[in-house]
Coordinates of C-alpha atoms in Angstrom, one line a residue:
X1 CA 0.0 0.0 0.0
X2 CA 2.9 2.4 0.7
X3 CA 4.4 1.7 -2.7
X4 CA 1.0 2.1 -4.5
X5 CA 0.3 5.4 -2.7
X6 CA 3.9 6.7 -3.4
X7 CA 3.6 5.9 -7.1
X8 CA 0.1 7.5 -7.2
X9 CA 1.4 10.7 -5.6
X10 CA 4.4 10.8 -7.9
X11 CA 2.2 10.2 -10.9
X12 CA 0.0 13.2 -9.8
X13 CA 3.1 15.3 -9.6
X14 CA 4.2 14.1 -13.1
X15 CA 0.8 15.1 -14.4
X16 CA 0.8 18.6 -12.8
X17 CA 4.3 19.4 -13.8
X18 CA 4.7 19.5 -17.6
X19 CA 7.3 17.1 -18.8
X20 CA 10.3 17.7 -21.2
X21 CA 9.8 21.5 -21.5
X22 CA 12.5 24.1 -21.9
X23 CA 14.3 25.5 -18.8
X24 CA 13.0 29.0 -19.7
X25 CA 9.4 27.8 -19.5
X26 CA 10.0 26.1 -16.1
X27 CA 11.7 29.1 -14.6
X28 CA 8.9 31.4 -15.8
X29 CA 6.3 29.0 -14.3
X30 CA 8.0 28.0 -11.0
X31 CA 10.8 30.5 -10.4
X32 CA 14.5 29.7 -10.3
X33 CA 14.7 28.2 -6.7
X34 CA 11.8 25.8 -7.3
X35 CA 13.2 25.0 -10.8
X36 CA 16.5 23.9 -9.3
X37 CA 14.8 21.7 -6.7
X38 CA 12.6 20.0 -9.4
X39 CA 15.7 19.7 -11.7
X40 CA 17.6 18.0 -8.9
X41 CA 14.8 15.5 -8.3
X42 CA 14.5 14.9 -12.1
X43 CA 10.8 16.0 -12.0
X44 CA 10.9 17.3 -15.5
X45 CA 11.4 13.8 -17.0
X46 CA 10.0 11.9 -14.0
X47 CA 8.7 8.8 -15.7
X48 CA 12.3 8.1 -17.0
X49 CA 14.0 9.0 -13.7
X50 CA 15.9 6.4 -11.8
X51 CA 13.8 6.8 -8.6
X52 CA 10.5 6.3 -10.4
X53 CA 11.8 3.2 -12.2
X54 CA 13.1 2.0 -8.8
X55 CA 9.5 2.4 -7.4
X56 CA 8.1 0.3 -10.3
X57 CA 10.8 -2.4 -9.7
X58 CA 10.0 -2.5 -6.0
X59 CA 6.3 -2.8 -6.7
X60 CA 7.0 -5.7 -9.1
X61 CA 9.1 -7.5 -6.4
X62 CA 6.5 -6.8 -3.8
X63 CA 3.8 -8.5 -5.9
X64 CA 6.0 -11.4 -6.6
X65 CA 6.8 -11.9 -2.9
X66 CA 3.1 -11.6 -1.9
X67 CA 2.1 -14.1 -4.6
X68 CA 4.8 -16.6 -3.6
X69 CA 3.8 -16.3 0.0
X70 CA 0.2 -17.2 -0.6
X71 CA 0.6 -19.6 -3.5
X72 CA 1.2 -22.8 -1.6
X73 CA -2.2 -22.5 0.2
X74 CA -4.0 -21.9 -3.0
X75 CA -2.2 -24.9 -4.6
X76 CA -3.5 -27.2 -1.8
X77 CA -7.0 -25.9 -2.4
X78 CA -6.8 -26.5 -6.2
X79 CA -5.2 -29.9 -5.8
X80 CA -6.5 -31.2 -2.4
X81 CA -6.3 -34.9 -3.0
X82 CA -8.8 -37.0 -1.1
X83 CA -9.6 -34.2 1.3
X84 CA -12.1 -32.7 -1.1
X85 CA -14.2 -35.9 -1.0
X86 CA -14.6 -35.9 2.8
X87 CA -18.4 -35.6 3.4
X88 CA -17.9 -34.5 7.0
X89 CA -16.8 -31.1 5.8
X90 CA -20.2 -30.4 4.3
X91 CA -22.7 -31.8 6.8
X92 CA -22.6 -28.9 9.2
X93 CA -22.3 -25.9 6.8
X94 CA -24.4 -22.9 7.5
X95 CA -25.8 -23.0 4.0
X96 CA -27.8 -26.2 4.2
X97 CA -31.3 -27.6 3.9
X98 CA -32.4 -30.8 5.6
X99 CA -35.7 -32.7 5.0
X100 CA -37.1 -36.2 5.0
X101 CA -38.2 -38.1 1.9
X102 CA -40.5 -41.1 1.4
X103 CA -39.0 -42.0 -1.9
X104 CA -37.1 -45.2 -2.4
X105 CA -33.3 -45.1 -2.3
X106 CA -33.0 -45.9 -6.0
X107 CA -35.5 -43.1 -6.8
X108 CA -33.5 -40.6 -4.8
X109 CA -30.4 -41.8 -6.6
X110 CA -32.0 -41.2 -9.9
X111 CA -33.2 -37.7 -9.0
X112 CA -30.0 -36.7 -7.4
X113 CA -28.0 -37.9 -10.3
X114 CA -30.1 -35.8 -12.7
X115 CA -30.0 -32.7 -10.6
X116 CA -26.4 -32.8 -9.3
X117 CA -24.0 -35.1 -11.1
X118 CA -25.4 -34.8 -14.6
X119 CA -26.5 -38.5 -14.8
X120 CA -22.9 -39.6 -14.2
X121 CA -22.5 -42.7 -12.1
X122 CA -19.0 -41.7 -10.9
X123 CA -20.6 -38.9 -8.9
X124 CA -22.4 -41.2 -6.4
X125 CA -20.5 -42.5 -3.4
X126 CA -22.2 -45.4 -1.5
X127 CA -22.2 -45.4 2.3
X128 CA -23.5 -47.9 4.9
X129 CA -26.6 -45.8 5.5
X130 CA -27.2 -44.5 2.0
X131 CA -25.1 -42.4 -0.4
X132 CA -23.8 -38.9 -1.1
X133 CA -23.0 -36.8 -4.2
X134 CA -20.4 -34.1 -4.2
X135 CA -20.3 -31.8 -7.2
X136 CA -17.4 -29.4 -7.5
X137 CA -16.6 -26.9 -10.2
X138 CA -14.4 -23.9 -10.7
X139 CA -11.5 -25.1 -8.6
X140 CA -9.1 -23.5 -11.1
X141 CA -10.7 -20.1 -10.6
X142 CA -8.6 -19.8 -7.4
X143 CA -5.7 -18.9 -9.8
X144 CA -7.6 -15.8 -11.1
X145 CA -6.0 -13.5 -8.6
X146 CA -2.6 -14.7 -9.6
X147 CA -3.5 -14.0 -13.3
X148 CA -4.2 -10.4 -12.1
X149 CA -0.9 -10.3 -10.2
X150 CA 0.9 -11.6 -13.3
X151 CA -0.7 -9.0 -15.5
X152 CA 0.4 -6.2 -13.2
X153 CA 4.0 -7.6 -13.2
X154 CA 3.9 -7.8 -17.1
X155 CA 2.7 -4.2 -17.3
X156 CA 5.5 -3.0 -15.0
X157 CA 8.1 -5.1 -16.7
X158 CA 7.0 -3.9 -20.1
X159 CA 7.1 -0.3 -18.9
X160 CA 10.6 -0.8 -17.5
X161 CA 11.8 -2.4 -20.7
X162 CA 10.4 0.5 -22.8
X163 CA 11.8 3.1 -20.3
X164 CA 15.3 1.6 -20.3
X165 CA 15.8 0.3 -23.8
X166 CA 13.3 2.5 -25.8
X167 CA 13.3 6.1 -26.7
X168 CA 10.9 9.0 -27.5
X169 CA 12.2 11.5 -30.0
X170 CA 11.1 14.1 -32.5
X171 CA 12.4 15.4 -35.9
X172 CA 11.3 18.0 -38.5
X173 CA 11.9 17.1 -42.1
X174 CA 11.5 19.4 -45.1
X175 CA 9.9 18.1 -48.3
X176 CA 12.5 16.3 -50.4
X177 CA 15.0 15.9 -47.6
X178 CA 16.0 12.9 -45.4
X179 CA 17.3 12.4 -41.9
X180 CA 19.2 9.5 -40.3
X181 CA 19.0 10.8 -36.6
X182 CA 16.3 12.1 -34.3
X183 CA 16.5 14.3 -31.2
X184 CA 15.5 12.6 -27.9
X185 CA 12.8 14.5 -26.0
X186 CA 14.1 13.8 -22.5
X187 CA 17.8 14.8 -23.1
X188 CA 18.1 16.6 -26.4
X189 CA 20.7 14.2 -27.6
X190 CA 20.7 12.8 -31.1
X191 CA 19.6 9.2 -31.6
X192 CA 21.0 7.6 -34.7
X193 CA 18.6 5.4 -36.7
X194 CA 19.6 2.3 -38.6
X195 CA 18.0 3.8 -41.8
X196 CA 17.3 7.0 -43.5
X197 CA 13.8 8.6 -43.4
X198 CA 12.8 10.8 -46.3
X199 CA 9.8 13.1 -46.7
X200 CA 8.8 12.9 -50.4
X201 CA 5.8 15.2 -50.0
X202 CA 3.6 16.9 -47.5
X203 CA 0.0 18.0 -47.9
X204 CA -2.4 19.8 -45.6
X205 CA -6.1 20.6 -46.0
X206 CA -8.0 23.2 -44.0
X207 CA -11.5 23.7 -42.7
X208 CA -13.3 26.9 -43.9
X209 CA -12.4 28.4 -40.5
X210 CA -8.7 28.1 -41.4
X211 CA -8.0 25.3 -38.9
X212 CA -6.1 22.3 -40.2
X213 CA -8.3 19.4 -41.3
X214 CA -5.8 16.8 -42.2
X215 CA -2.1 16.8 -42.7
X216 CA -0.4 13.9 -44.5
X217 CA 3.3 13.0 -45.0
X218 CA 4.6 10.7 -47.8
X219 CA 7.6 9.0 -46.2
X220 CA 10.2 6.6 -47.6
X221 CA 12.5 4.4 -45.6
X222 CA 16.0 4.1 -47.3
X223 CA 18.7 1.6 -46.6
X224 CA 21.9 2.2 -48.5
X225 CA 20.0 4.6 -50.9
X226 CA 17.5 1.8 -51.7
X227 CA 13.9 2.5 -50.9
X228 CA 12.6 -0.4 -48.8
X229 CA 9.3 1.0 -47.5
X230 CA 6.9 3.8 -48.5
X231 CA 3.9 5.0 -46.6
X232 CA 1.6 8.0 -46.3
X233 CA 1.0 8.7 -42.7
X234 CA -1.6 10.8 -41.0
X235 CA -2.4 11.4 -37.3
X236 CA -2.9 8.0 -35.5
X237 CA -1.7 6.0 -38.6
X238 CA 2.0 5.7 -38.1
X239 CA 4.8 4.1 -40.2
X240 CA 6.4 1.1 -38.4
X241 CA 9.8 -0.3 -39.4
X242 CA 12.2 -2.5 -37.4
X243 CA 10.5 -1.7 -34.1
X244 CA 10.6 2.1 -34.8
X245 CA 7.2 4.0 -34.9
X246 CA 6.9 7.2 -36.8
X247 CA 3.9 9.3 -36.0
X248 CA 2.6 12.5 -37.6
X249 CA 2.6 15.1 -34.9
X250 CA 2.9 18.6 -36.3
X251 CA 3.8 20.6 -39.4
X252 CA 5.1 24.1 -40.3
X253 CA 5.5 26.4 -43.2
X254 CA 8.9 27.3 -44.6
X255 CA 9.8 30.5 -46.5
X256 CA 9.2 30.0 -50.2
X257 CA 12.4 29.7 -52.2
X258 CA 10.9 30.8 -55.5
X259 CA 7.9 32.7 -57.0
X260 CA 6.3 33.6 -60.3
X261 CA 6.5 37.4 -60.7
X262 CA 4.9 39.8 -63.2
X263 CA 7.0 42.8 -64.4
X264 CA 5.0 45.6 -66.1
X265 CA 6.9 48.3 -67.9
X266 CA 5.6 51.8 -67.0
X267 CA 6.8 53.1 -70.4
X268 CA 5.3 50.5 -72.8
X269 CA 2.7 48.8 -70.6
X270 CA 4.0 45.4 -71.5
X271 CA 3.9 42.6 -68.9
X272 CA 6.6 40.1 -68.5
X273 CA 6.2 36.9 -66.4
X274 CA 9.3 35.3 -64.9
X275 CA 9.9 32.4 -62.4
X276 CA 12.4 33.8 -60.0
X277 CA 14.5 31.9 -57.4
X278 CA 15.6 33.4 -54.1
X279 CA 19.2 34.6 -54.4
X280 CA 19.4 34.3 -58.2
X281 CA 19.5 37.8 -59.9
X282 CA 17.8 38.1 -63.3
X283 CA 18.0 40.8 -66.0
X284 CA 14.7 42.5 -66.9
X285 CA 13.6 43.3 -70.5
X286 CA 13.6 46.9 -71.9
X287 CA 16.8 47.6 -69.8
X288 CA 14.7 47.9 -66.7
X289 CA 17.6 46.7 -64.6
X290 CA 18.7 43.7 -62.5
X291 CA 16.2 42.1 -60.1
X292 CA 17.1 40.0 -57.1
X293 CA 14.6 38.1 -54.9
X294 CA 16.3 38.2 -51.5
X295 CA 13.8 36.2 -49.3
X296 CA 10.5 36.0 -47.6
X297 CA 9.2 37.4 -44.3
X298 CA 6.3 36.0 -42.4
X299 CA 5.5 39.5 -41.1
X300 CA 6.6 42.3 -43.4
X301 CA 6.9 45.8 -42.0
X302 CA 6.0 49.0 -43.9
X303 CA 6.3 52.3 -42.0
X304 CA 5.7 50.5 -38.7
X305 CA 2.7 48.5 -40.0
X306 CA 2.6 44.7 -40.3
X307 CA 1.6 43.8 -43.8
X308 CA 1.8 40.0 -43.4
X309 CA 3.7 37.6 -45.6
X310 CA 6.0 39.6 -47.8
X311 CA 8.7 38.9 -50.4
X312 CA 11.7 41.1 -50.0
X313 CA 13.7 42.0 -53.2
X314 CA 15.9 44.7 -54.7
X315 CA 16.0 46.3 -58.1
X316 CA 19.2 47.8 -59.6
X317 CA 18.4 50.0 -62.7
X318 CA 21.0 50.3 -65.4
X319 CA 21.7 53.9 -64.5
X320 CA 20.6 54.3 -61.0
X321 CA 20.9 53.3 -57.3
X322 CA 19.6 50.0 -55.9
X323 CA 16.1 50.1 -54.6
X324 CA 14.6 47.9 -51.9
X325 CA 11.3 46.3 -52.9
X326 CA 8.5 45.0 -50.7
X327 CA 5.9 42.7 -52.3
X328 CA 3.2 41.9 -49.7
X329 CA 1.0 39.0 -50.7
X330 CA -2.2 40.6 -49.3
X331 CA -1.7 43.7 -51.5
X332 CA -1.0 42.7 -55.1
X333 CA -0.7 46.3 -56.4
X334 CA 1.5 47.5 -53.5
X335 CA 4.5 48.2 -55.7
X336 CA 2.6 50.9 -57.7
X337 CA 3.2 53.3 -54.8
X338 CA 6.9 53.2 -55.6
X339 CA 6.2 54.9 -59.0
X340 CA 9.2 53.3 -60.6
X341 CA 9.9 52.3 -64.2
X342 CA 8.5 48.8 -63.6
X343 CA 5.6 47.6 -61.4
X344 CA 6.2 44.2 -59.8
X345 CA 3.5 41.9 -58.6
X346 CA 3.5 38.3 -57.2
X347 CA 1.5 36.1 -59.6
X348 CA 2.0 32.8 -57.8
X349 CA 4.3 31.0 -55.4
X350 CA 4.6 27.5 -54.0
X351 CA 4.5 27.2 -50.2
X352 CA 7.0 24.9 -48.7
X353 CA 6.3 22.8 -45.6
X354 CA 8.2 20.7 -43.1
X355 CA 6.6 17.7 -41.3
X356 CA 7.0 17.3 -37.6
X357 CA 7.3 13.6 -36.6
X358 CA 7.4 11.8 -33.3
X359 CA 9.7 8.8 -33.5
X360 CA 9.5 6.2 -30.8
X361 CA 10.9 2.7 -30.0
X362 CA 9.3 0.6 -27.3
X363 CA 10.6 -2.9 -27.2
X364 CA 8.4 -3.6 -24.1
X365 CA 5.1 -2.9 -25.9
X366 CA 4.2 -6.6 -26.6
X367 CA 4.9 -7.3 -22.9
X368 CA 2.5 -4.5 -22.0
X369 CA -0.1 -5.8 -24.5
X370 CA 0.2 -9.3 -22.9
X371 CA -0.2 -7.7 -19.5
X372 CA -3.5 -6.0 -20.6
X373 CA -4.8 -9.3 -22.0
X374 CA -3.9 -11.2 -18.9
X375 CA -5.5 -8.4 -16.8
X376 CA -8.8 -8.8 -18.7
X377 CA -8.7 -12.6 -18.3
X378 CA -7.7 -12.4 -14.6
X379 CA -10.4 -9.8 -13.8
X380 CA -13.1 -11.9 -15.5
X381 CA -12.0 -15.0 -13.6
X382 CA -11.8 -13.1 -10.3
X383 CA -15.1 -11.3 -10.5
X384 CA -17.3 -13.6 -12.6
X385 CA -16.4 -17.1 -11.6
X386 CA -16.2 -19.0 -8.3
X387 CA -15.0 -22.2 -6.8
X388 CA -18.2 -24.1 -5.8
X389 CA -19.2 -27.3 -3.9
X390 CA -22.7 -28.7 -4.0
X391 CA -23.2 -31.6 -1.5
X392 CA -26.3 -34.0 -1.3
X393 CA -26.4 -36.8 1.2
X394 CA -29.1 -39.4 1.7
X395 CA -29.2 -41.4 5.0
X396 CA -31.8 -44.0 6.1
X397 CA -33.5 -43.0 9.3
X398 CA -36.6 -44.6 10.9
X399 CA -37.8 -46.1 7.7
X400 CA -37.4 -42.8 5.8
X401 CA -34.5 -41.1 4.2
X402 CA -33.0 -37.9 5.6
X403 CA -31.8 -35.7 2.8
X404 CA -29.1 -33.0 3.4
X405 CA -28.3 -30.4 0.7
X406 CA -25.5 -28.0 1.4
X407 CA -23.1 -25.9 -0.6
X408 CA -20.1 -23.5 -0.4
X409 CA -18.5 -21.0 -2.6
X410 CA -15.5 -18.7 -2.2
X411 CA -17.5 -15.9 -4.0
X412 CA -21.1 -15.1 -4.7
X413 CA -22.3 -16.9 -1.6
X414 CA -25.8 -15.5 -2.1
X415 CA -26.0 -17.2 -5.5
X416 CA -24.7 -20.5 -3.9
X417 CA -27.4 -20.2 -1.2
X418 CA -30.1 -19.8 -3.9
X419 CA -28.7 -22.9 -5.7
X420 CA -28.9 -25.0 -2.6
X421 CA -32.5 -23.9 -2.0
X422 CA -33.4 -24.7 -5.6
X423 CA -31.9 -28.2 -5.6
X424 CA -33.6 -29.0 -2.2
X425 CA -37.0 -27.9 -3.4
X426 CA -36.7 -30.0 -6.5
X427 CA -35.6 -33.1 -4.5
X428 CA -38.4 -32.5 -1.9

């Protein structure tokens, strides 16, 4: 109980204190003195800390010891030998009904056999005064509690295996690029993978409100520049390879590296369309100068006002000084205010994305799954089955036969009492 309560309190603390955040966030939330205390106690990565794993190990050992201490008694109950057939154990049970019958011995045997032993002759035991029938079922259900204990042990062992030998990491991959290492969440160190992971494409769809509807990454696993696996993943539909799980967790937009621009000559009115790459200067027709697309800003600034996403460029006329150019996407005709020899507008551009992936390895997951299955089985046995004895004895007494019906059960004693009453009524 001490161990369970300690783990419960620690788990509450691990829930209230955000895990694996940056030091700046912790200092802002708790202050520096409390941050240092929590850091010393490893509270910011509590579930992987040595002391929490030690608590799980102690709980596992505790359950093993308790089970071993009680198991011999249970074994004797399940495999009692001749003791279970001793009628004296059932003659004075609290749960019993006694009545007299005028039926013949053979008639009583027939009725008892049908009601109790299922018409099997081996269920009747002859005595000097008559006979008795002892029906037993569910002896094996005594092991139900040990199935529950074993399930908890499997869950704890699986958690320890995953904690010690597994990892939880994250990585951002730009479209068309690949990675061979991921960054661990708990320590920030790089974890090398046995393969390369490439993002071939990323697509995102939005609701009318602008919130993301679905984001999908097309991933390829490479071994020695050879593609061995390709899968499109979405949230809750991961890629799995060699015990590594790759989950879609987030995404982000990168600055565009090229755009389609329109250049309209103020003198002739002619419009020229060019595909321009960032950092690659191009010459404009009609000796309008050299144009250079310098980059992209998520929040462009014009005279102290935020104009949103903006391409930043410069134009160098043949006979003049270089001019800085702002091309806000929300204002297509913005460049007209410059009143230069050429008006520049953004016709089109291709947004670039990166995909945010959660990469995990948990070699203890199958042990945990086995524990869950064992837990379900053990709980069913423990709560819905019982070890039951039903005893019927017929003894000759003063020319009549005295019938005793009794029963016992380790669980659902009320149900067993009803069963004894039902059998007694039918025999009477």
